[in-house]
């Protein structure tokens, strides 16, 4: 170490210059050696402590990374013997890691895929792109994987790297998508075919009802009014299905009109209370403003909230419909004292066909479309929709839409 002082003799300075030159020379040599790959470790004197830096430690980061990644990674030598495997590949093969390393790769692959894998390996050694989907046994169930093979130059000569990416999730999503498309297609055809006969049944029921009433047969007329109510339910279901189809195809038409918000809410509550006779329907309407949009569709959302409140809450319980101004929006909420919705399912109930699955819920009929259609309608009005609920403690459904400027 060079000691610092105020004055130096010529000899002392020459000595220092020589020492610094030697240090500089040494640094140059180290850097050159690193560049050329001639050394793989060096010691650095850092504030009196010696620290060992190995260039192999750079590999260690990659080794850790490969060990931690979800994809299986394996390296083969030119005899196709496994030199290295991460634990993910061993799990995909369902073979203990210690039995994978040192084995012939071919022996580890399920027999159905042996010929295909050997072909892949041959291609990869010939530097051709080599990729294929196969199924590996997996720990719990067979796993579809995409194998990608590449030949590499390593310190120890040529090697082959194989990466296995788990495709289960992708496959499941594709299968779900295909199933959903099939369901959509069926619904679209069925709802279209049902529409005409149901409309004509409704027409005949009303005609008969009218005739019985005219002839003084009140009994028959009242029975027919029940038939009419059931036909209405069917018509609503069909129209939900047709709405879904139109939403999916972007074909739903939205009217644009300015209307008084509370006026619509009052109208809907009054009409619904005629039907919802087994509940106590209350309204608490605050100050009203004009809003812009499709009055019928907003009405449909309110009806859906009230219908659900009735469906999922006990007979004689109260359902409260309220409105208020919230900033530059009108807010509507419907509160019931029903079965409530588990927290982890609340974000999903606005999805198409989603129904809460549970012992209680399975006793109610429905298609899981009402809230999906409602949320689409509200989104198209630049509004927000949501739910606050505790299981067993009722639910509060709300939406807000902008006040017309
Ligand atoms: P449907 O009632 O026809 O099944 P919706 O789209 O209207 O379809 O509702 C989706 C699901 O949300 C319902 O199946 C039900 O599980 C849940 N849900 C909706 N409203 C309520 C409510 N007021 N109380 C409890 N659960 C509800």
XYZ file of C-alpha atoms and ligand atoms in Angstrom:
432
model
C 0.000 0.000 0.000
C 1.362 3.434 -0.896
C 1.629 5.792 2.094
C 0.654 9.446 1.394
C 2.844 12.312 2.726
C 3.486 15.962 1.808
C 6.945 15.715 0.196
C 8.529 12.808 -1.722
C 12.066 12.286 -2.892
C 12.717 11.451 -6.558
C 13.488 7.838 -5.612
C 10.269 7.516 -3.601
C 8.164 8.891 -6.472
C 9.866 6.567 -8.994
C 9.141 3.646 -6.702
C 5.431 4.651 -6.483
C 5.155 5.050 -10.248
C 6.687 1.599 -10.746
C 4.257 0.084 -8.207
C 1.212 1.724 -9.836
C 2.396 0.691 -13.308
C 2.694 -2.912 -12.131
C -0.822 -2.791 -10.642
C -2.192 -1.335 -13.859
C -0.421 -3.999 -15.894
C -1.877 -6.699 -13.650
C -5.418 -5.296 -14.072
C -4.993 -5.273 -17.836
C -3.869 -8.847 -17.810
C -6.854 -9.909 -15.666
C -9.315 -8.136 -17.949
C -7.761 -9.706 -21.037
C -7.815 -13.127 -19.445
C -11.500 -12.704 -18.578
C -12.251 -11.688 -22.149
C -10.438 -14.692 -23.516
C -12.099 -17.031 -21.022
C -8.691 -18.073 -19.643
C -9.646 -17.740 -16.003
C -12.740 -18.716 -14.162
C -12.046 -17.198 -10.744
C -10.201 -14.247 -9.280
C -9.699 -12.750 -5.857
C -10.365 -9.093 -5.196
C -8.966 -7.287 -2.193
C -11.886 -5.179 -1.063
C -11.142 -2.980 1.995
C -8.861 -5.555 3.513
C -11.245 -8.487 2.812
C -10.516 -10.940 0.073
C -13.522 -11.747 -2.086
C -13.571 -14.610 -4.523
C -15.371 -13.953 -7.799
C -15.864 -16.972 -9.998
C -17.037 -16.674 -13.552
C -18.870 -19.947 -12.987
C -21.056 -18.003 -10.521
C -22.608 -16.287 -13.555
C -23.762 -19.778 -14.628
C -25.139 -20.301 -11.171
C -27.728 -17.542 -11.699
C -28.885 -19.268 -14.873
C -28.860 -22.653 -13.205
C -31.078 -21.283 -10.406
C -33.320 -19.646 -12.963
C -33.680 -22.873 -14.942
C -34.308 -24.827 -11.760
C -37.067 -22.415 -10.714
C -38.862 -22.065 -14.050
C -42.123 -23.864 -14.757
C -40.942 -25.355 -18.050
C -39.012 -28.597 -18.022
C -35.386 -28.240 -19.183
C -33.041 -31.063 -20.054
C -29.606 -31.298 -21.705
C -28.471 -34.411 -23.614
C -24.975 -35.372 -24.720
C -24.285 -36.784 -28.160
C -25.248 -40.288 -26.986
C -28.650 -38.837 -25.961
C -27.880 -39.408 -22.285
C -29.347 -36.833 -19.890
C -26.525 -34.644 -18.541
C -28.771 -32.245 -16.727
C -32.466 -32.020 -15.901
C -34.382 -29.531 -13.794
C -36.960 -30.809 -11.316
C -39.833 -29.606 -13.532
C -38.806 -32.052 -16.289
C -38.465 -34.884 -13.777
C -42.020 -34.130 -12.507
C -43.364 -34.102 -16.061
C -41.774 -37.522 -16.612
C -42.918 -38.614 -13.157
C -39.460 -40.046 -12.493
C -37.227 -39.050 -9.509
C -34.629 -36.476 -10.590
C -31.725 -38.762 -9.662
C -33.051 -41.413 -12.060
C -33.424 -38.912 -14.890
C -29.820 -37.715 -14.888
C -27.608 -40.321 -16.561
C -30.520 -42.125 -18.257
C -31.036 -42.478 -22.015
C -33.666 -39.892 -22.886
C -35.473 -42.418 -25.050
C -36.030 -44.677 -22.025
C -37.753 -41.866 -20.156
C -40.301 -41.023 -22.862
C -43.647 -42.900 -22.899
C -43.449 -45.696 -25.489
C -46.219 -44.171 -27.670
C -44.028 -41.161 -28.393
C -40.611 -42.856 -28.629
C -40.441 -42.957 -32.434
C -41.601 -39.342 -32.742
C -39.120 -38.142 -30.107
C -36.214 -40.009 -31.723
C -37.063 -38.316 -35.009
C -37.114 -34.927 -33.257
C -33.735 -35.587 -31.659
C -32.248 -36.628 -34.993
C -33.502 -33.429 -36.623
C -32.233 -31.268 -33.774
C -28.721 -32.787 -34.057
C -28.867 -31.902 -37.756
C -29.531 -28.313 -36.698
C -33.083 -28.371 -38.044
C -35.859 -26.724 -36.105
C -37.377 -29.412 -34.003
C -40.653 -28.967 -32.135
C -43.595 -31.229 -31.387
C -46.453 -31.775 -29.006
C -46.396 -34.946 -26.948
C -48.018 -36.112 -23.733
C -45.857 -36.811 -20.668
C -47.120 -38.815 -17.667
C -47.015 -35.889 -15.154
C -47.211 -36.249 -11.365
C -51.004 -36.428 -11.074
C -52.333 -36.673 -14.597
C -50.980 -36.776 -18.179
C -49.673 -33.388 -19.281
C -49.667 -32.227 -22.922
C -46.342 -30.466 -23.577
C -44.607 -28.690 -26.408
C -41.037 -29.989 -26.777
C -38.513 -27.575 -28.349
C -35.095 -29.006 -29.133
C -31.912 -27.105 -29.954
C -28.329 -28.217 -30.365
C -25.766 -26.115 -28.477
C -21.993 -25.683 -28.313
C -20.868 -26.076 -24.722
C -17.451 -26.261 -23.004
C -17.802 -30.013 -23.086
C -18.679 -30.184 -26.806
C -22.028 -30.355 -28.586
C -25.149 -30.887 -26.502
C -28.877 -30.891 -27.078
C -31.231 -28.777 -25.002
C -34.895 -29.739 -24.683
C -37.504 -27.441 -23.193
C -40.946 -28.836 -22.333
C -43.722 -26.244 -21.971
C -46.910 -27.364 -20.243
C -49.878 -26.820 -22.593
C -52.645 -27.975 -20.219
C -53.974 -24.487 -19.507
C -53.916 -23.490 -23.164
C -55.712 -26.707 -24.142
C -58.326 -26.266 -21.421
C -58.985 -22.686 -22.520
C -59.348 -23.800 -26.131
C -61.681 -26.623 -25.124
C -63.747 -24.225 -23.011
C -63.889 -21.773 -25.894
C -65.049 -24.464 -28.294
C -67.682 -25.661 -25.781
C -68.888 -22.074 -25.311
C -69.150 -21.613 -29.085
C -71.188 -24.831 -29.362
C -73.466 -23.661 -26.551
C -73.890 -20.249 -28.236
C -74.747 -21.887 -31.533
C -77.323 -24.155 -29.922
C -78.871 -21.289 -27.970
C -79.032 -19.111 -31.012
C -80.884 -21.741 -33.025
C -83.139 -22.864 -30.168
C -84.187 -19.352 -29.154
C -84.923 -18.401 -32.714
C -87.042 -21.509 -33.254
C -88.906 -21.014 -29.975
C -89.822 -17.405 -30.552
C -92.545 -17.908 -33.163
C -94.517 -20.725 -31.473
C -94.417 -18.967 -28.098
C -95.678 -15.723 -29.621
C -98.533 -17.585 -31.246
C -99.388 -19.462 -27.981
C -99.557 -16.082 -26.257
C -101.904 -14.753 -28.927
C -104.288 -17.729 -28.594
C -104.228 -17.611 -24.780
C -105.227 -13.951 -24.829
C -107.966 -14.612 -27.366
C -109.373 -17.491 -25.294
C -109.143 -15.408 -22.129
C -111.110 -12.646 -23.804
C -113.771 -15.110 -25.060
C -114.174 -16.799 -21.647
C -114.454 -13.414 -19.947
C -117.102 -12.328 -22.485
C -119.076 -15.561 -21.810
C -118.846 -15.042 -18.051
C -116.574 -18.068 -17.424
C -114.357 -16.344 -14.838
C -112.807 -19.581 -13.636
C -111.433 -20.454 -17.089
C -110.376 -16.826 -17.675
C -108.409 -16.743 -14.400
C -106.707 -20.068 -15.181
C -105.739 -18.679 -18.555
C -104.252 -15.585 -16.925
C -101.902 -17.954 -15.074
C -100.988 -19.595 -18.367
C -100.359 -16.106 -19.740
C -98.010 -15.298 -16.816
C -96.002 -18.472 -17.481
C -95.880 -17.717 -21.206
C -94.528 -14.265 -20.275
C -91.724 -15.919 -18.316
C -90.893 -18.018 -21.350
C -90.967 -14.964 -23.610
C -88.551 -13.155 -21.259
C -86.189 -16.126 -21.291
C -86.209 -16.259 -25.065
C -85.679 -12.536 -25.322
C -82.684 -12.842 -22.889
C -81.207 -15.521 -25.124
C -81.744 -13.431 -28.227
C -80.220 -10.388 -26.471
C -77.109 -12.411 -25.609
C -76.739 -13.435 -29.214
C -77.074 -9.824 -30.353
C -74.613 -8.589 -27.699
C -72.064 -11.179 -28.819
C -72.510 -10.178 -32.449
C -72.526 -6.440 -31.653
C -76.006 -6.201 -33.169
C -77.956 -4.826 -30.225
C -79.612 -1.510 -31.046
C -79.657 1.178 -28.334
C -82.238 3.922 -28.370
C -81.063 7.401 -27.422
C -83.616 9.450 -25.527
C -83.615 11.820 -22.577
C -85.827 10.678 -19.726
C -86.487 11.337 -16.035
C -84.672 8.678 -14.010
C -87.015 8.424 -10.995
C -90.015 8.425 -13.280
C -88.752 5.231 -14.910
C -87.869 3.658 -11.540
C -91.369 4.421 -10.140
C -93.007 2.966 -13.210
C -90.953 -0.251 -13.003
C -91.478 -0.650 -9.227
C -95.247 -0.155 -9.587
C -95.496 -2.684 -12.409
C -93.276 -5.242 -10.685
C -95.140 -5.023 -7.374
C -98.217 -6.330 -9.238
C -96.275 -9.540 -9.932
C -93.985 -9.757 -6.908
C -96.822 -10.251 -4.441
C -94.929 -12.410 -1.952
C -92.452 -9.680 -0.991
C -92.691 -6.214 0.440
C -91.415 -3.919 -2.289
C -90.467 -0.490 -0.941
C -89.116 2.564 -2.713
C -87.054 5.418 -1.418
C -86.411 7.812 -4.283
C -84.178 10.861 -3.818
C -83.833 13.895 -6.055
C -84.222 13.009 -9.731
C -82.354 14.138 -12.845
C -82.695 13.538 -16.551
C -80.508 10.840 -18.044
C -79.806 9.923 -21.636
C -80.050 6.429 -23.124
C -82.319 3.508 -23.846
C -85.198 3.799 -21.361
C -86.447 0.253 -21.993
C -83.065 -1.341 -21.484
C -82.378 0.578 -18.257
C -85.862 -0.513 -17.150
C -84.918 -4.116 -17.967
C -81.871 -3.838 -15.666
C -84.035 -2.568 -12.792
C -86.575 -5.371 -13.369
C -83.729 -7.900 -13.363
C -82.355 -6.580 -10.027
C -85.837 -6.688 -8.455
C -86.652 -10.148 -9.901
C -83.389 -11.542 -8.538
C -83.987 -9.883 -5.158
C -87.360 -11.651 -5.051
C -85.993 -14.958 -6.274
C -83.077 -15.176 -3.831
C -84.793 -13.909 -0.647
C -87.439 -15.354 1.685
C -91.164 -14.762 1.235
C -92.474 -11.650 3.045
C -89.021 -10.086 3.332
C -88.474 -6.467 2.273
C -86.898 -5.343 -0.962
C -85.877 -1.704 -1.017
C -85.405 0.173 -4.276
C -83.590 3.515 -3.833
C -82.229 6.249 -6.035
C -79.825 9.078 -5.303
C -77.531 11.506 -7.055
C -73.871 10.527 -6.792
C -71.664 13.279 -8.261
C -72.562 13.571 -11.935
C -74.481 10.274 -11.934
C -77.828 8.840 -10.963
C -77.542 5.758 -8.804
C -80.113 3.004 -8.386
C -79.829 0.293 -5.755
C -81.922 -2.731 -4.890
C -81.399 -4.205 -1.438
C -82.724 -7.568 -0.339
C -82.479 -9.698 2.820
C -81.797 -12.937 1.002
C -79.158 -15.652 0.812
C -76.300 -13.300 -0.153
C -73.358 -14.081 -2.424
C -69.942 -15.442 -1.365
C -67.208 -12.774 -1.705
C -65.069 -14.897 -4.037
C -67.903 -15.245 -6.567
C -69.126 -11.652 -6.573
C -66.954 -10.547 -9.495
C -68.077 -13.511 -11.598
C -71.853 -13.150 -11.360
C -71.842 -10.605 -14.203
C -70.269 -13.196 -16.527
C -72.294 -15.027 -19.150
C -74.023 -18.188 -17.817
C -72.404 -17.811 -14.390
C -74.532 -18.992 -11.484
C -73.309 -19.273 -7.910
C -72.904 -22.970 -7.231
C -74.034 -24.070 -3.813
C -76.643 -26.150 -2.079
C -78.999 -23.218 -1.602
C -78.472 -21.666 -5.012
C -79.120 -24.899 -6.917
C -82.753 -24.826 -5.782
C -83.424 -21.685 -7.862
C -83.951 -21.903 -11.587
C -82.206 -19.581 -14.016
C -79.757 -19.390 -16.867
C -77.216 -16.971 -15.413
C -77.834 -14.410 -18.150
C -79.779 -11.583 -16.476
C -76.798 -9.922 -14.787
C -74.589 -10.434 -17.836
C -77.136 -8.654 -20.046
C -77.626 -5.958 -17.384
C -73.915 -5.252 -17.136
C -73.633 -5.042 -20.941
C -76.527 -2.550 -21.038
C -75.010 -0.430 -18.264
C -71.532 -0.502 -19.819
C -73.030 0.777 -23.074
C -74.484 3.707 -21.098
C -70.992 4.523 -19.753
C -72.213 3.422 -16.348
C -70.959 1.272 -13.506
C -72.601 -1.804 -12.005
C -71.808 -3.760 -8.866
C -72.868 -5.676 -5.807
C -72.240 -5.523 -2.078
C -73.173 -8.682 -0.270
C -72.526 -10.848 2.756
C -73.460 -14.494 2.692
C -76.710 -15.002 4.615
C -77.106 -11.266 5.055
C -78.655 -10.148 1.770
C -77.325 -8.325 -1.262
C -77.327 -4.798 -2.580
C -77.129 -4.495 -6.364
C -76.505 -1.053 -7.826
C -75.751 0.770 -11.039
C -74.945 4.354 -11.893
C -75.378 6.171 -15.213
C -74.337 9.724 -16.140
C -76.806 12.590 -15.677
C -77.642 14.156 -19.076
C -75.752 17.424 -19.569
P -80.034 -16.261 -12.878
O -80.704 -15.619 -11.696
O -80.965 -16.512 -14.015
O -79.249 -17.474 -12.511
P -78.455 -13.803 -13.104
O -77.456 -13.434 -14.147
O -79.581 -12.868 -12.889
O -78.947 -15.255 -13.494
O -77.653 -13.987 -11.749
C -76.468 -14.723 -11.734
C -76.267 -15.395 -10.379
O -76.026 -14.397 -9.378
C -77.474 -16.152 -9.896
O -77.491 -17.467 -10.401
C -77.300 -16.127 -8.381
O -76.429 -17.173 -8.007
C -76.598 -14.799 -8.145
N -77.540 -13.732 -7.719
C -78.070 -12.769 -8.499
N -78.839 -11.935 -7.765
C -78.807 -12.375 -6.492
C -79.388 -11.942 -5.262
N -80.159 -10.872 -5.191
N -79.099 -12.662 -4.145
C -78.296 -13.740 -4.189
N -77.710 -14.206 -5.324
C -77.967 -13.532 -6.466
